[in-house]
Coordinates of C-alpha atoms and ligand atoms in Angstrom, one line a residue:
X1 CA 86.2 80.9 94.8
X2 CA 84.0 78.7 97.3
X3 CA 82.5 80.5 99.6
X4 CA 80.1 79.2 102.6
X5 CA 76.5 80.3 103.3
X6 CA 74.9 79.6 106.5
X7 CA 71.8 76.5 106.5
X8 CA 69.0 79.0 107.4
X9 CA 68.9 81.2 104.8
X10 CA 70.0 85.2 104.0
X11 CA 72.4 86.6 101.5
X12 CA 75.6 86.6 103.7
X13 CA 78.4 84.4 101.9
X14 CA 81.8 84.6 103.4
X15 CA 85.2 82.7 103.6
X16 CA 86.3 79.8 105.0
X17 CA 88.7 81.3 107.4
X18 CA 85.6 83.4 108.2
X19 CA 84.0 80.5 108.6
X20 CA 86.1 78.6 110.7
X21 CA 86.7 81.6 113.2
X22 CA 82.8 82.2 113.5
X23 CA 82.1 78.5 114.0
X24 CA 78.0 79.0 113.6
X25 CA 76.1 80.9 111.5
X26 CA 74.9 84.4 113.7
X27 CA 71.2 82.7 112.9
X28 CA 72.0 79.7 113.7
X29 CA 72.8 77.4 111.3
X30 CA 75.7 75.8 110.0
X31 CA 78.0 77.1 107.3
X32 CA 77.8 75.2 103.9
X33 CA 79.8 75.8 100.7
X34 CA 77.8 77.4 98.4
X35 CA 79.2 74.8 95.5
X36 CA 81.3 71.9 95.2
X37 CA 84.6 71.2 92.9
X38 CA 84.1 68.1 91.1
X39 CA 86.9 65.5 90.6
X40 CA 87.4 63.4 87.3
X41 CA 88.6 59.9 87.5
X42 CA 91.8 61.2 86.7
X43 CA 92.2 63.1 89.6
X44 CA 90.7 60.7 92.1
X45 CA 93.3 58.0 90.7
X46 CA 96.2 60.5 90.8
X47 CA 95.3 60.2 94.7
X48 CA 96.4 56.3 94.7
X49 CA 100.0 57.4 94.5
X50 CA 100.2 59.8 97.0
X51 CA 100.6 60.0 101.2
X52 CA 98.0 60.9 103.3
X53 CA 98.9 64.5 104.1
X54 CA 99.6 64.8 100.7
X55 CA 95.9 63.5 99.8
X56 CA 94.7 66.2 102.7
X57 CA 96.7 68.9 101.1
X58 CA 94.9 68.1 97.7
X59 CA 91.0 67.6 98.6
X60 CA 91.3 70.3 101.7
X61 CA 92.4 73.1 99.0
X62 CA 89.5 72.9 97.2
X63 CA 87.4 73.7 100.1
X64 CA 90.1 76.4 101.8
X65 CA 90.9 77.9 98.4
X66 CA 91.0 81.2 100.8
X67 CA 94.2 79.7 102.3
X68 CA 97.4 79.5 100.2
X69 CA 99.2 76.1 99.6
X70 CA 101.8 76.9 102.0
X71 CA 99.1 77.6 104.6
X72 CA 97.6 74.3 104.1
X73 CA 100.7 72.2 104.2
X74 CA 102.1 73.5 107.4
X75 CA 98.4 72.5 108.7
X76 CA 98.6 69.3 107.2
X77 CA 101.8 68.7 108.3
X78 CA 101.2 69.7 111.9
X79 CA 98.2 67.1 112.4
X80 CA 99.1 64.4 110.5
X81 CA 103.0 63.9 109.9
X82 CA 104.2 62.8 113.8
X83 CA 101.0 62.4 115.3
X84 CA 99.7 59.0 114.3
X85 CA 101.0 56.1 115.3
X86 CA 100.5 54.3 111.6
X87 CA 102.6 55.3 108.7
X88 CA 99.6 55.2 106.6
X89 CA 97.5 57.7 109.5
X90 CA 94.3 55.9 108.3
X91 CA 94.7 52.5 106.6
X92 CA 92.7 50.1 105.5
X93 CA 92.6 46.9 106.6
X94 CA 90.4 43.9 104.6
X95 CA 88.1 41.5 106.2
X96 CA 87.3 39.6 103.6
X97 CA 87.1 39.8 99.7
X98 CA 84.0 42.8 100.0
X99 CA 84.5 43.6 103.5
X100 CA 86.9 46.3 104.5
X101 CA 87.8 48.6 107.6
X102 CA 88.8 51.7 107.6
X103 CA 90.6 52.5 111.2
X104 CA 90.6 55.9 111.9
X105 CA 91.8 55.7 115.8
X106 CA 95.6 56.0 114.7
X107 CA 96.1 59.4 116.3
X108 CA 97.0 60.1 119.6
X109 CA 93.4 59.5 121.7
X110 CA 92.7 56.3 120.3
X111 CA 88.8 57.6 118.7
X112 CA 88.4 58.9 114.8
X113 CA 87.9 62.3 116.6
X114 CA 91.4 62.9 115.9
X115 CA 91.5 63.1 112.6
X116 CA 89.7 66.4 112.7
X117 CA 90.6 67.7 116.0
X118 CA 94.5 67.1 115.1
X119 CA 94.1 69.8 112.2
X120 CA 91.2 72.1 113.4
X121 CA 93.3 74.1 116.3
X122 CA 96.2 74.6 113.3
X123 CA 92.9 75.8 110.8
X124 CA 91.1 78.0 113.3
X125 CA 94.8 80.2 114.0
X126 CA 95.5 80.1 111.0
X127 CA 91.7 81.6 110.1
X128 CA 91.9 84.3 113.1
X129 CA 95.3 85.6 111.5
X130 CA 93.3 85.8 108.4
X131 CA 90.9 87.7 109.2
X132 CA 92.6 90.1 111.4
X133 CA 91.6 88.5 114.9
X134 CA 93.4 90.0 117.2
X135 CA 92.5 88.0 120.2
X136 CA 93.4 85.0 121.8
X137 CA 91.1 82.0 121.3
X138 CA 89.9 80.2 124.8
X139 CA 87.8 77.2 123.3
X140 CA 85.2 75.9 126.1
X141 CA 83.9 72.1 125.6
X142 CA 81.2 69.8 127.0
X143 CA 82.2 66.0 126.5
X144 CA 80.6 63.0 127.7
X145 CA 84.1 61.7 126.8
X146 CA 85.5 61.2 123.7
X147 CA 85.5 65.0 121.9
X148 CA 87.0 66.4 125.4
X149 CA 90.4 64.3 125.4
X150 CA 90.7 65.0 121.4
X151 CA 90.3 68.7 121.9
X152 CA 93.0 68.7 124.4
X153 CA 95.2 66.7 122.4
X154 CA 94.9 68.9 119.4
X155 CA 94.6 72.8 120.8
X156 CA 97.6 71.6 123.9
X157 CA 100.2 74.1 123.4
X158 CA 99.0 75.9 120.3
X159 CA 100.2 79.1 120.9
X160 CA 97.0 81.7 119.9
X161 CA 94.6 79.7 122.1
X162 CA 93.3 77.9 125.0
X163 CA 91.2 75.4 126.2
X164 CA 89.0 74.2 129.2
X165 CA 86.9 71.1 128.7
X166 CA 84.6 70.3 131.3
X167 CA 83.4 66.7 132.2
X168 CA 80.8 65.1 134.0
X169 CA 82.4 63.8 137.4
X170 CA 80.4 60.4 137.4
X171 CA 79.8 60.1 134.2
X172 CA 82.9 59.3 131.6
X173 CA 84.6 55.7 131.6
X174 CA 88.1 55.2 133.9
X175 CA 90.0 55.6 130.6
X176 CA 88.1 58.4 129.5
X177 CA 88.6 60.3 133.2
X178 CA 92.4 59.4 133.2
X179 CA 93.5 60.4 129.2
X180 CA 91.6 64.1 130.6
X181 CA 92.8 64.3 134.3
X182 CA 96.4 63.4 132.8
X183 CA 96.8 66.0 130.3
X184 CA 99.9 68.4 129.7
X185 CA 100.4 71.3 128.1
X186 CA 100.6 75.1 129.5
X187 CA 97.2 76.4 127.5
X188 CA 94.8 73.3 129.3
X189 CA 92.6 73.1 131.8
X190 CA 89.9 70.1 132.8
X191 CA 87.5 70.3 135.7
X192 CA 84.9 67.8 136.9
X193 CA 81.3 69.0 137.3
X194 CA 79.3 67.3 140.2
X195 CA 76.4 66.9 137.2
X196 CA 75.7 64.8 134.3
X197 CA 76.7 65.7 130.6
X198 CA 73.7 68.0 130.2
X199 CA 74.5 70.2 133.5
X200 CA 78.5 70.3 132.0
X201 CA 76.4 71.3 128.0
X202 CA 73.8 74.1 129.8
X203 CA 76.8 75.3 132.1
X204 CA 79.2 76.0 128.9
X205 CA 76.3 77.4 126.4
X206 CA 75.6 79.6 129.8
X207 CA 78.8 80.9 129.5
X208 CA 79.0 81.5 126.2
X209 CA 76.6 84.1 126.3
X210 CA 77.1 85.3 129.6
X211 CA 77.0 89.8 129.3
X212 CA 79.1 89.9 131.6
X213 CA 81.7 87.9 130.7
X214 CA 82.0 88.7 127.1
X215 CA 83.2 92.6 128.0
X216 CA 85.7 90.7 130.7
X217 CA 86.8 88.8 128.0
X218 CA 86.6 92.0 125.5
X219 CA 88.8 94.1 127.9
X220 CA 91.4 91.4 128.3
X221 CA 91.5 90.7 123.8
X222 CA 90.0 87.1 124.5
X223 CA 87.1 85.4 122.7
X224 CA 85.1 81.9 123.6
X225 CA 84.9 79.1 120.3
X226 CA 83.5 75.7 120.1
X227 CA 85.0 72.5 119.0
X228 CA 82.7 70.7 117.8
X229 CA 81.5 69.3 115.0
X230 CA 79.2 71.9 113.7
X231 CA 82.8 74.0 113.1
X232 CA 83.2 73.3 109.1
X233 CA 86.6 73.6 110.3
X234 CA 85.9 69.9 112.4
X235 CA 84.1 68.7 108.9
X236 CA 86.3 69.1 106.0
X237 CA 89.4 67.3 107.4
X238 CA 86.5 64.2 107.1
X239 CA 86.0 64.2 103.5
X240 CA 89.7 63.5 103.1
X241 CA 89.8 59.7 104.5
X242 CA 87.1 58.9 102.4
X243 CA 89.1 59.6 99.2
X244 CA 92.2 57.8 101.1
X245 CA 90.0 54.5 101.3
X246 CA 89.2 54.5 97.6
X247 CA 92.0 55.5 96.6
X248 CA 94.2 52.5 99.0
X249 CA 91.6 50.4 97.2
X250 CA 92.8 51.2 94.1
X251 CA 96.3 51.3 94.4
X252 CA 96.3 47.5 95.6
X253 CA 93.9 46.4 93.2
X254 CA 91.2 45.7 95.1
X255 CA 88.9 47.6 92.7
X256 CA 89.3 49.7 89.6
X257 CA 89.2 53.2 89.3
X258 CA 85.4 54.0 88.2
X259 CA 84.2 51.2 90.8
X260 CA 81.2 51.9 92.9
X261 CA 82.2 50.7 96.8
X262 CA 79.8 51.5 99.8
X263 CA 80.8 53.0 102.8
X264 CA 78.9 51.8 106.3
X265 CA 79.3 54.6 109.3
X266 CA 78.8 54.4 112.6
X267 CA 76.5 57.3 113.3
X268 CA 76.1 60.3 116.4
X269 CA 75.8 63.5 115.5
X270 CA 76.0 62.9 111.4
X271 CA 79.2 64.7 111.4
X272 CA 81.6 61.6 110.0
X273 CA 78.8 60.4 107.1
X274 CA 77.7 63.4 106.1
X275 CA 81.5 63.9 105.2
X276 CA 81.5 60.7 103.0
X277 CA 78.2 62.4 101.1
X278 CA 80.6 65.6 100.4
X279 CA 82.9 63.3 99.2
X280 CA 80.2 61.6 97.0
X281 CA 78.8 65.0 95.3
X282 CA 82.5 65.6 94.5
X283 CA 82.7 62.7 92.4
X284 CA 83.6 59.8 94.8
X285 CA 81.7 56.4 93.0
X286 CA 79.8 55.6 96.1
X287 CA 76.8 53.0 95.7
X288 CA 75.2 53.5 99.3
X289 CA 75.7 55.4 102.5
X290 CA 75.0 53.0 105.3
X291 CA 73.8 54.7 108.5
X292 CA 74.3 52.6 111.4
X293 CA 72.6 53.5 115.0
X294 CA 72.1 51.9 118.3
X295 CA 69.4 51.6 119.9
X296 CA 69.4 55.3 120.0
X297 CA 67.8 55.0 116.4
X298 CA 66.8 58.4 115.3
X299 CA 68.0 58.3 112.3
X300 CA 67.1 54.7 111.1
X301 CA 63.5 56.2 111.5
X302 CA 64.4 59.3 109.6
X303 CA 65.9 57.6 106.9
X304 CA 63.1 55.0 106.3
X305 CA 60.1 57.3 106.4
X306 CA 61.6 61.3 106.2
X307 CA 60.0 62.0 109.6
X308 CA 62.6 63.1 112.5
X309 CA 61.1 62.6 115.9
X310 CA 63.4 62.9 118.5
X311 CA 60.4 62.3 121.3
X312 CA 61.5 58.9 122.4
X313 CA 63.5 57.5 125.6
X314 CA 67.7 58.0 125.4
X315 CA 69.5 54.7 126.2
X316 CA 72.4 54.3 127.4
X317 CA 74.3 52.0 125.4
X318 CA 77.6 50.1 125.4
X319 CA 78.7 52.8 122.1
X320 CA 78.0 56.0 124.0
X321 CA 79.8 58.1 121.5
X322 CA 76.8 57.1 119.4
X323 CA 74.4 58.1 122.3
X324 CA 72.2 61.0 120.8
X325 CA 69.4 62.1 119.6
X326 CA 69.7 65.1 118.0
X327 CA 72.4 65.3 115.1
X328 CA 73.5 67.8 114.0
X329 CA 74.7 67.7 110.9
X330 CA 71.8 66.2 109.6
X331 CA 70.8 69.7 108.9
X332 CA 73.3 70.3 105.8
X333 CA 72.1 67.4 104.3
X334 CA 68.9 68.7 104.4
X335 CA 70.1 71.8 103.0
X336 CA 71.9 70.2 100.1
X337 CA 68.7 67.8 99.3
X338 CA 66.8 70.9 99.2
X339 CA 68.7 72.7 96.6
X340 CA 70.1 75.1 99.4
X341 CA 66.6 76.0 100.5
X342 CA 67.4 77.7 103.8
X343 CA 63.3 78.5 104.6
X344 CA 62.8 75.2 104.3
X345 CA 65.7 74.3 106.5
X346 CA 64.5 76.6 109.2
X347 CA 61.0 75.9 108.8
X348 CA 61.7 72.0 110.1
X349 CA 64.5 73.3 112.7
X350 CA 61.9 75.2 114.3
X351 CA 59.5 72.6 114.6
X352 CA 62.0 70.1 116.0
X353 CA 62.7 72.6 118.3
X354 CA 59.3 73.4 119.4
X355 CA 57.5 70.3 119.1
X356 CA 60.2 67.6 118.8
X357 CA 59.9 66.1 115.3
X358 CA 59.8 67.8 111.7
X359 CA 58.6 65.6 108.3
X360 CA 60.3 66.4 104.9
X361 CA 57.7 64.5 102.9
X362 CA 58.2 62.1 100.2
X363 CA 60.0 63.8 97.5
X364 CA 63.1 64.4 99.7
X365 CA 62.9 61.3 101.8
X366 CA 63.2 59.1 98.2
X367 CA 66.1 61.5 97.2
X368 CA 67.5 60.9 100.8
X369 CA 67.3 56.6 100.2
X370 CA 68.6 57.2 97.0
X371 CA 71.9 57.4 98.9
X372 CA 71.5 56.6 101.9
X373 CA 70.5 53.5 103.5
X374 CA 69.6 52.9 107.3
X375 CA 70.0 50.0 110.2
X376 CA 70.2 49.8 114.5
X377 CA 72.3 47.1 116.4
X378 CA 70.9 46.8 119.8
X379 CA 73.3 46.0 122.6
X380 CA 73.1 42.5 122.7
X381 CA 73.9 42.4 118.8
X382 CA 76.9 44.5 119.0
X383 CA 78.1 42.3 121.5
X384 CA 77.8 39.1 119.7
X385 CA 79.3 40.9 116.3
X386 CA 82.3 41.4 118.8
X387 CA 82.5 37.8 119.3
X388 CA 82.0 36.4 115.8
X389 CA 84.0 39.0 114.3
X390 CA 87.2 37.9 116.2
X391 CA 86.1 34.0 116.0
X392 CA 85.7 34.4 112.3
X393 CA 88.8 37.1 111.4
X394 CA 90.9 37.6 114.5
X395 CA 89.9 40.6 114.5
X396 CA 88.9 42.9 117.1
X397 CA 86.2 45.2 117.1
X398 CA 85.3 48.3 119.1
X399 CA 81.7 48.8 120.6
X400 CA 80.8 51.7 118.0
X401 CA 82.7 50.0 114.8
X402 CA 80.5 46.8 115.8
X403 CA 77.8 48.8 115.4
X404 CA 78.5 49.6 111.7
X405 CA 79.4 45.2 111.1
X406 CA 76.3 44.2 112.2
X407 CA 74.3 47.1 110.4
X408 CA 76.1 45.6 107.3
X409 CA 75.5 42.3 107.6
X410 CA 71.5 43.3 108.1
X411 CA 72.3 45.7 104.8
X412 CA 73.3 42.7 102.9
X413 CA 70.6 40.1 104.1
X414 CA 68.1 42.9 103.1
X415 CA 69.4 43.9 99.7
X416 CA 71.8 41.3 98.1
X417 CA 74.1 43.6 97.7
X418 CA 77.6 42.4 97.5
X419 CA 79.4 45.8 96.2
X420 CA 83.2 46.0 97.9
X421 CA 82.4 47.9 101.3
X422 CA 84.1 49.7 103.7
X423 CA 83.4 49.9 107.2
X424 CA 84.8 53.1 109.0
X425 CA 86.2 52.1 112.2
X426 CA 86.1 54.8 114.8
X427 CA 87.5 53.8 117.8
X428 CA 90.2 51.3 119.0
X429 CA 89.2 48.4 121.2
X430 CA 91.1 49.5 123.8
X431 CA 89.0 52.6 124.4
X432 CA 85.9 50.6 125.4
X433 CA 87.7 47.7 126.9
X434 CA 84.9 46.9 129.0
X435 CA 82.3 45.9 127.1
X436 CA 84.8 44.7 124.6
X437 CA 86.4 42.3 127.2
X438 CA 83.0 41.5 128.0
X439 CA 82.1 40.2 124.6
X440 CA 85.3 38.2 124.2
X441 CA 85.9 36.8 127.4
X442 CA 82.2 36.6 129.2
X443 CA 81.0 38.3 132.4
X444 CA 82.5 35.8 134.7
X445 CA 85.8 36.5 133.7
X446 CA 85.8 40.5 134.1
X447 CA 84.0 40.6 136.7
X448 CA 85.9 42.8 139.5
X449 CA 88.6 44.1 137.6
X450 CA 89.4 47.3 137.1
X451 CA 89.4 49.1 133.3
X452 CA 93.2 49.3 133.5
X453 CA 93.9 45.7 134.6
X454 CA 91.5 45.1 131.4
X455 CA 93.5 46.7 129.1
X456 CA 96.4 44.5 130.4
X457 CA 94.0 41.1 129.8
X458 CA 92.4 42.2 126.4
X459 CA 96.0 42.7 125.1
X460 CA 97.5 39.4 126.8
X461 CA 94.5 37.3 125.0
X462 CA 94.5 39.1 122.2
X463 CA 98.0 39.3 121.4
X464 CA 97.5 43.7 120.6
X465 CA 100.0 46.2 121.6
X466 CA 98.0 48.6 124.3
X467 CA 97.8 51.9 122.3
X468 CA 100.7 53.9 123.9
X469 CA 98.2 57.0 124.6
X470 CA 96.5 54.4 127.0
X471 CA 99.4 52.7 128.4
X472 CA 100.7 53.4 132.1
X473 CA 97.6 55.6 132.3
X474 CA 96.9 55.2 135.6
X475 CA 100.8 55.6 136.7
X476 CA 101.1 58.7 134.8
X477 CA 100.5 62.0 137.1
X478 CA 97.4 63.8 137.3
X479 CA 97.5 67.4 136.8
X480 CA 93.6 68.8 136.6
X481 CA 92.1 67.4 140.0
X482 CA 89.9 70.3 140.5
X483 CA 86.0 69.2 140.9
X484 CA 83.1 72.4 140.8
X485 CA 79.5 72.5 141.2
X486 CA 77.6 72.9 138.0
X487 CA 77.0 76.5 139.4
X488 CA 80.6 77.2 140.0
X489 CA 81.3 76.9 136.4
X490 CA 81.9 80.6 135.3
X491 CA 83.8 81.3 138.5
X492 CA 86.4 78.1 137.6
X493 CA 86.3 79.5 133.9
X494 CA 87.0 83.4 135.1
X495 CA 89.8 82.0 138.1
X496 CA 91.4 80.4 135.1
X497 CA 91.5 83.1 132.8
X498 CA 93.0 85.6 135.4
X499 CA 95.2 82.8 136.2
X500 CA 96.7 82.3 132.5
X501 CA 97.3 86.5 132.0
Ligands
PLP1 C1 81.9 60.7 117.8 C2 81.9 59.2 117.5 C3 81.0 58.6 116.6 C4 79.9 59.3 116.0 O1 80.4 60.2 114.9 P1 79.4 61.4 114.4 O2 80.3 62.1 113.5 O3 79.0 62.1 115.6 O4 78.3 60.7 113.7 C5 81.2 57.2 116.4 N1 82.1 56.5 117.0 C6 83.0 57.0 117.9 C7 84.0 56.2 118.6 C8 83.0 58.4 118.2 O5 83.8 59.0 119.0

């Protein structure tokens, strides 16, 4: 039986569904498996014949193996059968003879986040019912843009929950505002906060462990959860697609099964690479890991010299969802690199906590590079990779998937190293129009128009169907107008609970 351990240490080892309903670790850390199941080549080419739910049924049950196989299905089945726009929920497309993308903005908010965020709602009921939770489930979310319209999309009308994402008022793209403000379903709820993304972050954790709060919520059978991607629940859907790629690889010969392929991943919070490492100590032939920043290049420092130091200016950039400093995830790798040494672990989480930075000293950085491999884009890069990448294949790039193209072409100048790789595409073009449109089309040519009379001009040149979850978006009628100070936050939360009895 697998069972998870928290990052930090002690003795506790519990279920998934445990897991899933506790989110975090009561010190702190992250829930782990305590081992992996390993795949033979047989097994990883049995996948080559199959769909993708029926790939996510297979690799998710040897992580859930808590769940039965009727349980996982109707989760499967839930996310991934009528949700995604693509028969194939996350195909690969090929660039060129060792260059391949795999697009993972298929579902219905256009951004990879989907993939996870489809399934976890379906997971964390199911878990609750396992476990004998009796209460309702109200999940509470900080976005800067992206995570909040997933989480909407996945947990709207899921009966067993709730959800209330807050957003900063000035501070999410058009698109982002009008996929949030737009939202149906009886269990949602979106306000604006007159803040940035950090006032909407303090306000939530606030909440969350607010005393007086948790006995309202007590009294009334209710309890707060997170959606992000420290949840395993938010992880393990991840290591699925990175079987799918190989095994699409496979099936239309593009390699043979035993080949080695690397995998280059646009990077934030480490959750989507750290899944294609998971994949990798299950068996998966990977050559590298490629971790590709912006400027925001934390980790390109970490993974050259072992020393995380987050004490450095946070830019802006025109790939926001890759805008951070402080991943999270990053912390199970360090468990697993360690051998599961949680004092370790805690040891550097304190110090990046206290003084900003933590070293892991040579042994583990060379195991770390033994894997992994590290590159930045800065903005006027990522930009031109737009540009070339459509002169040179017609194809269009989003801001963050450039990211990843150019960090490959840098990987390949550096190394020589021309093993078949795959590119994981995270969002669709169409979310980040503006700098996309920008990159293809020039400044002169934008200038003035509005995001949504963008969408209209990238598809006309480009000859691209507008993804239908962004079509009409700005004729479609908003429902979640309310705006609150970043004080009024627990009073909109509590209003909306009594609201929803
Ligand atoms: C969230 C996000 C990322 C970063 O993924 P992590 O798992 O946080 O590393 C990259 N691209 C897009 C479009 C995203 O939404």
């Amino acid at each position: 039986m697998v069972l998870y351990e928290s990052t930090r240490g002690g003795n506790e080892r519990i279920t998934s569904a445990e897991a899933i309903k506790r989110g975090i670790a009561p010190d702190g850390g992250l829930y782990t498996p305590c081992s992996l199941k390993k795949l033979n080549l047989e097994e990883i080419q049995a996948l080559a014949d199959m769909t993708y739910p029926q790939r996510a049924v297979t690799i998710l049950k040897y992580f859930l193996d808590d769940f039965s196989d009727e349980e996982i299905r109707d989760c499967v089945n839930s996310a991934y059968s009528h949700k995604f726009s693509h028969e194939k929920v996350a195909p690969v497309v090929e660039l060129n003879e060792s260059l391949f993308l795999l697009e993972l903005w298929h579902g219905p908010t256009c951004a990879f986040k989907d993939m996870a965020l489809q399934i976890l709602p379906h997971l964390l009921v199911k878990s609750m019912q396992k476990t004998g939770e009796k209460s309702k489930v109200i999940i509470l979310v900080a976005t800067s843009g992206d995570t909040g319209k997933a989480a909407l999309e996945g947990f709207a009308d899921v009966e067993g929950t709730g959800i209330i994402v807050f957003y900063p008022d000035n501070g999410v793209s058009e698109v982002q505002k009008y996929q949030m403000i737009t939202q149906t379903g009886k269990n949602v709820r979106v306000f604006g906060v007159k803040g940035n993304f950090d006032d909407a972050q303090t306000g939530v954790k606030k909440i969350f462990t607010d005393n007086e709060l948790k006995s309202f919520m007590n009294e009334r059978k209710l309890k707060f959860s997170s959606a992000n991607s420290i949840n395993w629940g938010r992880l393990v859907p991840q290591i699925v697609y990175y079987f799918s790629a190989y095994a699409d690889l496979v099936e239309e010969n593009r390699i043979k099964a035993g080949d080695k392929i690397n995998f280059v991943v646009p990077t934030g919070n480490f959750g989507n690479i750290l899944a294609g490492y998971y994949a990798l100590k299950m068996g998966l032939p990977v050559n590298k890991l490629i971790c590709a920043s912006n400027d925001n290049n934390v980790l390109t420092d970490f993974i050259r010299t072992g020393c995380y130091d987050r004490r450095r200016e946070f830019i802006k950039t025109v790939s926001p969802s890759m805008d951070i400093l402080i991943s999270s995830n990053l912390e199970r790798l360090l468990y697993e690199v360690t051998s599961h040494d949680g004092k370790k672990v805690s040891q550097w989480m304190k110090e990046l906590n206290e003084n900003g930075s933590y070293d892991i000293g040579r042994k583990y950085a060379d195991e770390i590079r033994n894997i992994f491999w590290a590159g930045w884009s800065n903005q006027d890069e990522t930009l031109k990779t737009i540009e070339c990448v459509y002169n040179d294949y017609n194809y269009v790039l989003d801001t963050h998937t450039a990211v990843a193209v150019d960090v490959y072409d840098k990987y390949v100048i550096t190394t020589g190293d021309l093993t078949p790789s795959v590119v994981v595409s995270t969002a669709s073009p169409f979310k980040f129009n503006h700098s996309v449109c920008k990159a293809l089309f020039g400044e002169d040519r934008i200038a003035g128009k509005s995001e949504f009379e963008l969408l209209e001009m990238l598809s006309k040149e480009t000859g691209l169907p507008i993804p239908d979850g962004l079509a009409d978006l700005d004729k479609k009628e908003i429902l979640h107008n309310s705006v609150c100070e970043k004080e009024g936050m627990k009073d909109a939360v509590v209003r909306n609970l009594l609201e929803w009895e």
